[in-house]
Short mmCIF file of C-alpha atoms in Angstrom, two decimals:
data_model
loop_
_atom_site.label_atom_id
_atom_site.label_comp_id
_atom_site.label_asym_id
_atom_site.label_seq_id
_atom_site.Cartn_x
_atom_site.Cartn_y
_atom_site.Cartn_z
CA UNK A 143 -35.24 -42.87 47.10
CA UNK A 144 -36.03 -40.84 43.94
CA UNK A 145 -33.71 -37.97 43.24
CA UNK A 146 -35.11 -34.46 43.57
CA UNK A 147 -33.50 -32.66 40.65
CA UNK A 148 -35.30 -29.42 41.45
CA UNK A 149 -33.82 -29.38 44.94
CA UNK A 150 -30.38 -30.21 43.53
CA UNK A 151 -30.47 -27.06 41.40
CA UNK A 152 -32.31 -25.03 44.06
CA UNK A 153 -35.21 -24.03 41.80
CA UNK A 154 -39.03 -24.19 41.84
CA UNK A 155 -40.86 -26.97 39.98
CA UNK A 156 -42.36 -24.39 37.59
CA UNK A 157 -38.97 -22.80 36.77
CA UNK A 158 -38.42 -21.72 33.18
CA UNK A 159 -35.66 -23.10 30.98
CA UNK A 160 -33.70 -19.88 31.39
CA UNK A 161 -33.93 -20.14 35.18
CA UNK A 162 -32.75 -23.77 35.00
CA UNK A 163 -29.74 -22.78 32.90
CA UNK A 164 -28.84 -19.87 35.17
CA UNK A 165 -29.04 -22.10 38.25
CA UNK A 166 -26.80 -24.69 36.61
CA UNK A 167 -24.20 -22.14 35.57
CA UNK A 168 -24.07 -20.72 39.08
CA UNK A 169 -23.69 -24.11 40.73
CA UNK A 170 -21.22 -25.40 38.12
CA UNK A 171 -18.93 -22.47 38.82
CA UNK A 172 -19.20 -23.04 42.55
CA UNK A 173 -18.75 -26.83 42.66
CA UNK A 174 -16.43 -27.53 39.73
CA UNK A 175 -13.66 -29.90 40.99
CA UNK A 176 -10.93 -27.61 39.63
CA UNK A 177 -12.36 -24.80 41.73
CA UNK A 178 -12.86 -26.87 44.92
CA UNK A 179 -9.72 -28.93 44.83
CA UNK A 180 -9.66 -29.27 48.61
CA UNK A 181 -13.24 -30.57 48.83
CA UNK A 182 -13.41 -34.41 48.44
CA UNK A 183 -17.19 -34.22 47.85
CA UNK A 184 -16.93 -31.64 45.04
CA UNK A 185 -16.65 -34.21 42.24
CA UNK A 186 -19.75 -36.11 43.38
CA UNK A 187 -21.72 -32.94 43.93
CA UNK A 188 -20.74 -31.69 40.46
CA UNK A 189 -21.97 -34.95 38.87
CA UNK A 190 -25.34 -34.56 40.63
CA UNK A 191 -25.65 -30.99 39.32
CA UNK A 192 -24.85 -32.16 35.77
CA UNK A 193 -27.39 -34.97 35.98
CA UNK A 194 -30.12 -32.66 37.26
CA UNK A 195 -29.50 -30.16 34.49
CA UNK A 196 -29.35 -32.86 31.80
CA UNK A 197 -32.82 -34.04 32.76
CA UNK A 198 -34.58 -30.74 33.47
CA UNK A 199 -33.14 -28.91 30.46
CA UNK A 200 -34.76 -31.46 28.10
CA UNK A 201 -38.54 -30.79 27.91
CA UNK A 202 -39.38 -34.44 27.12
CA UNK A 203 -37.24 -35.90 29.93
CA UNK A 204 -38.49 -33.23 32.31
CA UNK A 205 -42.10 -34.19 31.56
CA UNK A 206 -41.27 -37.86 32.16
CA UNK A 207 -39.54 -36.99 35.43
CA UNK A 208 -42.42 -34.82 36.63
CA UNK A 209 -44.89 -37.66 35.91
CA UNK A 210 -42.98 -40.74 37.12
CA UNK A 211 -40.21 -39.30 39.33
CA UNK A 212 -37.48 -40.83 37.17
CA UNK A 213 -36.16 -40.98 33.59
CA UNK A 214 -35.04 -43.96 31.50
CA UNK A 215 -31.72 -42.39 30.42
CA UNK A 216 -29.67 -39.39 31.57
CA UNK A 217 -27.76 -37.76 28.67
CA UNK A 218 -24.31 -36.18 28.90
CA UNK A 219 -24.08 -32.41 29.22
CA UNK A 220 -22.58 -30.41 26.33
CA UNK A 221 -20.42 -27.70 27.94
CA UNK A 222 -20.59 -25.37 24.94
CA UNK A 223 -24.38 -25.43 25.19
CA UNK A 224 -24.09 -24.27 28.78
CA UNK A 225 -21.36 -21.66 28.53
CA UNK A 226 -21.76 -20.42 24.98
CA UNK A 227 -18.22 -21.24 23.80
CA UNK A 228 -14.96 -22.82 24.91
CA UNK A 229 -13.69 -19.29 25.58
CA UNK A 230 -16.37 -18.85 28.26
CA UNK A 231 -15.63 -22.27 29.69
CA UNK A 232 -11.87 -21.76 29.96
CA UNK A 233 -12.18 -18.22 31.23
CA UNK A 234 -14.58 -19.47 33.89
CA UNK A 235 -12.63 -22.47 35.17
CA UNK A 236 -9.11 -22.65 33.82
CA UNK A 237 -6.05 -20.49 33.58
CA UNK A 238 -3.90 -23.04 31.77
CA UNK A 239 -0.78 -21.99 29.93
CA UNK A 240 -0.45 -21.95 26.15
CA UNK A 241 0.94 -24.66 23.92
CA UNK A 242 2.28 -23.44 20.63
CA UNK A 243 1.04 -24.57 17.28
CA UNK A 244 3.02 -24.18 14.06
CA UNK A 245 0.59 -22.36 11.78
CA UNK A 246 2.05 -19.70 9.51
CA UNK A 247 0.47 -16.27 9.64
CA UNK A 248 1.20 -13.14 7.71
CA UNK A 249 3.91 -11.00 9.35
CA UNK A 250 3.47 -7.29 9.93
CA UNK A 251 5.30 -6.24 6.77
CA UNK A 252 3.01 -8.44 4.64
CA UNK A 253 -0.29 -7.44 6.22
CA UNK A 254 -3.03 -6.32 3.91
CA UNK A 255 -3.29 -2.58 3.38
CA UNK A 256 -6.43 -0.84 4.67
CA UNK A 257 -8.01 2.14 2.94
CA UNK A 258 -8.43 5.36 4.89
CA UNK A 259 -11.85 6.54 6.03
CA UNK A 260 -13.98 8.92 3.99
CA UNK A 261 -14.64 12.39 5.40
CA UNK A 262 -17.69 14.68 5.18
CA UNK A 263 -17.75 18.46 5.16
CA UNK A 264 -20.40 21.13 4.57
CA UNK A 265 -20.09 24.38 2.62
CA UNK A 266 -22.47 27.34 2.16
CA UNK A 267 -22.75 29.33 -1.08
CA UNK A 268 -24.92 32.21 -2.27
CA UNK A 269 -27.41 31.81 -5.09
CA UNK A 270 -25.11 33.82 -7.38
CA UNK A 271 -22.19 31.53 -6.53
CA UNK A 272 -24.36 28.48 -7.17
CA UNK A 273 -25.20 29.90 -10.60
CA UNK A 274 -21.65 30.75 -11.67
CA UNK A 275 -19.61 28.21 -9.70
CA UNK A 276 -17.02 29.04 -7.06
CA UNK A 277 -14.01 27.67 -5.22
CA UNK A 278 -13.91 27.13 -1.47
CA UNK A 279 -10.90 26.39 0.73
CA UNK A 280 -11.79 24.05 3.59
CA UNK A 281 -9.70 23.44 6.70
CA UNK A 282 -9.84 19.79 7.75
CA UNK A 283 -8.44 17.88 10.71
CA UNK A 284 -7.73 14.36 9.49
CA UNK A 285 -5.44 11.38 10.05
CA UNK A 286 -2.24 11.66 8.03
CA UNK A 287 0.61 9.20 7.63
CA UNK A 288 3.06 9.77 10.48
CA UNK A 289 6.01 11.79 9.13
CA UNK A 290 8.39 10.18 11.65
CA UNK A 291 7.78 6.45 11.06
CA UNK A 292 6.18 6.82 7.59
CA UNK A 293 3.26 4.64 8.63
CA UNK A 294 5.25 1.69 10.01
CA UNK A 295 4.25 2.43 13.61
CA UNK A 296 7.77 1.87 14.98
CA UNK A 297 10.75 4.02 15.79
CA UNK A 298 13.23 4.63 12.94
CA UNK A 299 16.02 2.05 12.63
CA UNK A 300 14.00 -0.56 14.54
CA UNK A 301 12.21 -3.64 13.28
CA UNK A 302 9.36 -5.90 14.25
CA UNK A 303 10.14 -9.04 16.27
CA UNK A 304 8.70 -12.51 16.51
CA UNK A 305 5.96 -12.71 19.13
CA UNK A 306 7.34 -14.55 22.17
CA UNK A 307 3.93 -15.89 23.18
CA UNK A 308 2.97 -17.70 19.96
CA UNK A 309 6.48 -18.00 18.42
CA UNK A 310 5.28 -16.19 15.30
CA UNK A 311 2.27 -18.38 14.58
CA UNK A 312 -0.40 -15.91 15.67
CA UNK A 313 -2.26 -18.64 17.56
CA UNK A 314 -2.03 -20.46 20.88
CA UNK A 315 -3.51 -23.86 21.70
CA UNK A 316 -4.88 -24.86 25.09
CA UNK A 317 -5.30 -28.47 26.28
CA UNK A 318 -7.17 -29.44 29.41
CA UNK A 319 -8.59 -32.62 30.90
CA UNK A 320 -11.99 -32.02 32.50
CA UNK A 321 -14.97 -34.07 33.55
CA UNK A 322 -16.35 -33.37 30.09
CA UNK A 323 -13.43 -35.07 28.43
CA UNK A 324 -10.23 -33.94 26.77
CA UNK A 325 -10.72 -30.42 25.38
CA UNK A 326 -8.50 -28.55 22.94
CA UNK A 327 -8.93 -24.86 22.17
CA UNK A 328 -7.08 -22.80 19.54
CA UNK A 329 -7.34 -19.05 19.96
CA UNK A 330 -5.79 -15.94 18.45
CA UNK A 331 -2.70 -14.81 20.30
CA UNK A 332 -3.62 -11.88 22.52
CA UNK A 333 -0.16 -10.35 22.56
CA UNK A 334 0.27 -9.93 18.81
CA UNK A 335 -3.38 -10.03 17.76
CA UNK A 336 -2.73 -12.92 15.37
CA UNK A 337 -0.01 -11.17 13.38
CA UNK A 338 2.86 -13.25 14.72
CA UNK A 339 5.05 -10.19 15.17
CA UNK A 340 5.22 -7.47 17.78
CA UNK A 341 6.64 -3.96 17.76
CA UNK A 342 9.02 -3.58 20.70
CA UNK A 343 9.73 0.10 20.03
CA UNK A 344 6.52 1.85 18.89
CA UNK A 345 6.86 5.26 17.28
CA UNK A 346 6.71 7.94 19.94
CA UNK A 347 5.22 10.49 17.56
CA UNK A 348 2.10 8.47 16.69
CA UNK A 349 2.04 5.94 19.54
CA UNK A 350 2.54 3.07 17.11
CA UNK A 351 -0.60 3.80 15.09
CA UNK A 352 1.29 4.85 11.96
CA UNK A 353 -1.00 7.87 11.59
CA UNK A 354 -1.59 11.08 13.51
CA UNK A 355 -4.02 13.97 13.31
CA UNK A 356 -2.99 16.98 11.27
CA UNK A 357 -4.71 20.10 9.93
CA UNK A 358 -4.86 20.41 6.15
CA UNK A 359 -6.43 22.88 3.71
CA UNK A 360 -8.31 21.51 0.70
CA UNK A 361 -9.59 23.61 -2.20
CA UNK A 362 -12.95 22.42 -3.52
CA UNK A 363 -14.44 23.49 -6.85
CA UNK A 364 -18.22 24.05 -6.59
CA UNK A 365 -19.63 23.63 -10.12
CA UNK A 366 -22.48 25.79 -11.51
CA UNK A 367 -25.95 24.43 -10.85
CA UNK A 368 -25.54 22.98 -7.36
CA UNK A 369 -28.47 23.14 -4.97
CA UNK A 370 -29.01 22.45 -1.32
CA UNK A 371 -28.16 18.81 -0.62
CA UNK A 372 -25.82 18.37 -3.59
CA UNK A 373 -22.97 16.04 -2.57
CA UNK A 374 -19.61 16.49 -4.29
CA UNK A 375 -16.91 13.80 -4.16
CA UNK A 376 -13.30 14.94 -3.92
CA UNK A 377 -11.12 11.85 -4.54
CA UNK A 378 -8.27 11.01 -2.17
CA UNK A 379 -8.82 13.91 0.20
CA UNK A 380 -10.03 11.75 3.10
CA UNK A 381 -7.90 10.13 5.80
CA UNK A 382 -4.63 8.38 5.02
CA UNK A 383 -4.70 4.60 4.66
CA UNK A 384 -3.08 2.07 6.98
CA UNK A 385 0.04 0.14 5.94
CA UNK A 386 0.18 1.88 2.58
CA UNK A 387 -3.54 1.63 1.87
CA UNK A 388 -5.21 4.22 -0.38
CA UNK A 389 -6.46 7.47 1.03
CA UNK A 390 -10.21 7.89 1.53
CA UNK A 391 -12.40 10.43 -0.24
CA UNK A 392 -13.87 13.73 0.88
CA UNK A 393 -17.61 14.31 0.40
CA UNK A 394 -18.73 17.95 0.42
CA UNK A 395 -22.42 18.67 1.05
CA UNK A 396 -23.60 22.02 -0.36
CA UNK A 397 -26.14 24.39 1.19
CA UNK A 398 -27.40 27.30 -0.93
CA UNK A 399 -28.31 30.33 1.19
CA UNK A 400 -31.75 31.99 0.80
CA UNK A 401 -31.87 34.96 -1.60
CA UNK A 402 -33.68 38.22 -0.72
CA UNK A 403 -35.20 38.59 -4.20
CA UNK A 404 -35.36 35.22 -5.93
CA UNK A 405 -37.13 31.99 -5.01
CA UNK A 406 -35.68 28.85 -6.53
CA UNK A 407 -37.65 25.86 -7.78
CA UNK A 408 -35.24 23.32 -9.19
CA UNK A 409 -33.45 25.15 -11.98
CA UNK A 410 -36.18 27.84 -12.36
CA UNK A 411 -36.16 31.20 -10.58
CA UNK A 412 -39.17 33.27 -9.50
CA UNK A 413 -39.18 36.96 -8.58
CA UNK A 414 -41.92 39.50 -7.89
CA UNK A 415 -41.88 42.98 -9.48
CA UNK A 416 -44.26 45.85 -8.60
CA UNK A 417 -46.01 47.75 -11.43
CA UNK A 418 -48.51 50.57 -11.31
CA UNK A 419 -52.16 50.28 -12.20
CA UNK A 420 -51.59 52.34 -15.35
CA UNK A 421 -48.59 50.26 -16.43
CA UNK A 422 -50.68 47.10 -16.13
CA UNK A 423 -53.59 48.69 -18.02
CA UNK A 424 -51.64 50.45 -20.80
CA UNK A 425 -48.57 48.24 -21.04
CA UNK A 426 -44.99 49.39 -20.56
CA UNK A 427 -41.34 48.38 -20.76
CA UNK A 428 -39.57 48.01 -17.43
CA UNK A 429 -36.24 46.88 -16.02
CA UNK A 430 -36.10 43.77 -13.86
CA UNK A 431 -33.24 42.21 -11.91
CA UNK A 432 -31.67 38.95 -13.02
CA UNK A 433 -28.68 37.03 -11.68
CA UNK A 434 -25.70 39.27 -12.28
CA UNK A 435 -27.45 41.62 -14.71
CA UNK A 436 -30.50 43.80 -15.42
CA UNK A 437 -33.02 42.93 -18.14
CA UNK A 438 -35.74 44.96 -19.90
CA UNK A 439 -39.09 43.30 -20.52
CA UNK A 440 -42.35 44.44 -22.08
CA UNK A 441 -45.56 44.37 -20.04
CA UNK A 442 -48.53 43.64 -22.32
CA UNK A 443 -51.54 46.00 -22.06
CA UNK A 444 -54.25 44.68 -19.79
CA UNK A 445 -51.91 42.64 -17.62
CA UNK A 446 -53.78 41.26 -14.63
CA UNK A 447 -52.48 41.24 -11.01
CA UNK A 448 -50.42 38.13 -10.29
CA UNK A 449 -49.63 37.47 -13.96
CA UNK A 450 -46.21 35.88 -14.58
CA UNK A 451 -43.92 36.56 -17.51
CA UNK A 452 -41.52 33.78 -18.54
CA UNK A 453 -37.96 34.55 -19.63
CA UNK A 454 -36.45 31.45 -21.15
CA UNK A 455 -32.88 30.56 -20.27
CA UNK A 456 -32.59 33.17 -17.50
CA UNK A 457 -32.88 30.75 -14.59
CA UNK A 458 -30.28 28.54 -12.90
CA UNK A 459 -27.91 26.23 -14.73
CA UNK A 460 -28.03 22.53 -13.92
CA UNK A 461 -25.19 20.04 -13.50
CA UNK A 462 -25.97 18.50 -16.90
CA UNK A 463 -25.33 21.75 -18.77
CA UNK A 464 -28.92 22.95 -19.24
CA UNK A 465 -30.51 26.09 -17.88
CA UNK A 466 -33.88 26.93 -16.38
CA UNK A 467 -36.21 29.90 -16.84
CA UNK A 468 -36.96 33.09 -14.92
CA UNK A 469 -40.60 33.77 -14.01
CA UNK A 470 -41.45 37.42 -13.26
CA UNK A 471 -44.63 37.71 -11.21
CA UNK A 472 -46.26 41.17 -11.53
CA UNK A 473 -47.70 42.82 -8.44
CA UNK A 474 -50.09 45.58 -9.47
CA UNK A 475 -50.08 48.42 -6.96
CA UNK A 476 -53.12 50.69 -6.51
CA UNK A 477 -52.28 54.32 -5.70
CA UNK A 478 -53.32 55.56 -2.26
CA UNK A 479 -52.50 59.28 -2.59
CA UNK A 480 -54.49 60.55 -5.61
CA UNK A 481 -54.76 64.30 -6.07
CA UNK A 482 -58.18 65.84 -6.79
CA UNK A 483 -57.25 66.27 -10.45
CA UNK A 484 -56.19 62.63 -10.73
CA UNK A 485 -59.41 61.51 -9.11
CA UNK A 486 -61.40 63.63 -11.56
CA UNK A 487 -59.61 62.14 -14.55
CA UNK A 488 -60.08 58.60 -13.31
CA UNK A 489 -63.79 59.34 -12.84
CA UNK A 490 -63.92 60.45 -16.45
CA UNK A 491 -62.32 57.18 -17.55
CA UNK A 492 -64.90 55.27 -15.56
CA UNK A 493 -67.71 57.27 -17.20
CA UNK A 494 -66.25 56.60 -20.65
CA UNK A 495 -66.20 52.87 -19.88
CA UNK A 496 -69.77 53.00 -18.67
CA UNK A 497 -68.82 52.05 -15.13
CA UNK A 498 -70.95 53.61 -12.41
CA UNK A 499 -68.52 54.67 -9.71
CA UNK A 500 -69.25 56.73 -6.59
CA UNK A 501 -65.80 58.05 -5.50
CA UNK A 502 -65.38 58.30 -1.75
CA UNK A 503 -63.61 61.18 -0.12
CA UNK A 504 -60.53 60.05 1.85
CA UNK A 505 -61.87 61.66 5.03
CA UNK A 506 -65.22 59.81 4.71
CA UNK A 507 -63.50 56.49 4.00
CA UNK A 508 -61.28 56.92 7.01
CA UNK A 509 -64.31 57.54 9.22
CA UNK A 510 -66.03 54.40 7.92
CA UNK A 511 -62.90 52.32 8.40
CA UNK A 512 -62.53 53.59 11.96
CA UNK A 513 -66.18 52.70 12.60
CA UNK A 514 -65.83 49.08 11.47
CA UNK A 515 -62.51 48.49 13.17
CA UNK A 516 -63.43 50.06 16.53
#
């Protein structure tokens, strides 16, 4: 009678390869002879499961089986292909004890030092502080070398000991005879993590980590010319290293606060200054604000609304030592409260310029405005 491999694995004839593998894994766990030691039929049943999987997991042999009901040759099953690794296989079936192997590993005192982690902090400065430079004192919570064990991770006057599980090798070797053959597995010792030594008396202050959190104050110099997003590196102000490793760095990200008067574009500054209609027409000399001082500038006669005057070297410094410019944008303001005499004089100016102007009385203009906005 032909063997029904699909029935052996308990799957449909159109099952996918993943479904075939899942069915095999489930049945292999259930019927492995080491699991069913009291079942005399377990070994035979397990061989049938292996044979069914070996055929159906191979697309070519499966096609031959589906067509003729048999295959010419049944291959052996590779257990690592089924379970992913020997670790999965042993964890699934075996709990065998370790056999020690004599491979030298680096003891705790000789372990490689590890650098501490970098830290990140943010700081806010005003535009004036960004122009002149400033110092900021930051309060950080970071990992520092334990002051009790000095980074060793153990109590004072104690030492590390040879790991009793791996006898100082850092590895354990497992041997097991299975239906797949004689398997040997070498794994990292779980007790010492591969170091070969263990700390019997960990430091009570840091829990054996060699470091503990502490609050520290760090003074950071903000150079002139920084802008929002500038990142400053402060060497060796990060977290302490492990086993004598170097300390990490501190990176400070700067944010420049908005200014009520100036707008910044790179290293240039822009400000807006109001001037009267007569100042724009006749020209004048006015005072304008700058960073940390007051400047006097001349307004040329006939200046138009929105015109910008450029003051070289009065902008922001940059980190390379240069300096930008200050652009003064003039906002011409038209008077709203002319007296009758002022209106008469302006009408005379208009007549002298040949401009035909029909001045409107404020009361009439207000009535017209109310009419159109009603």
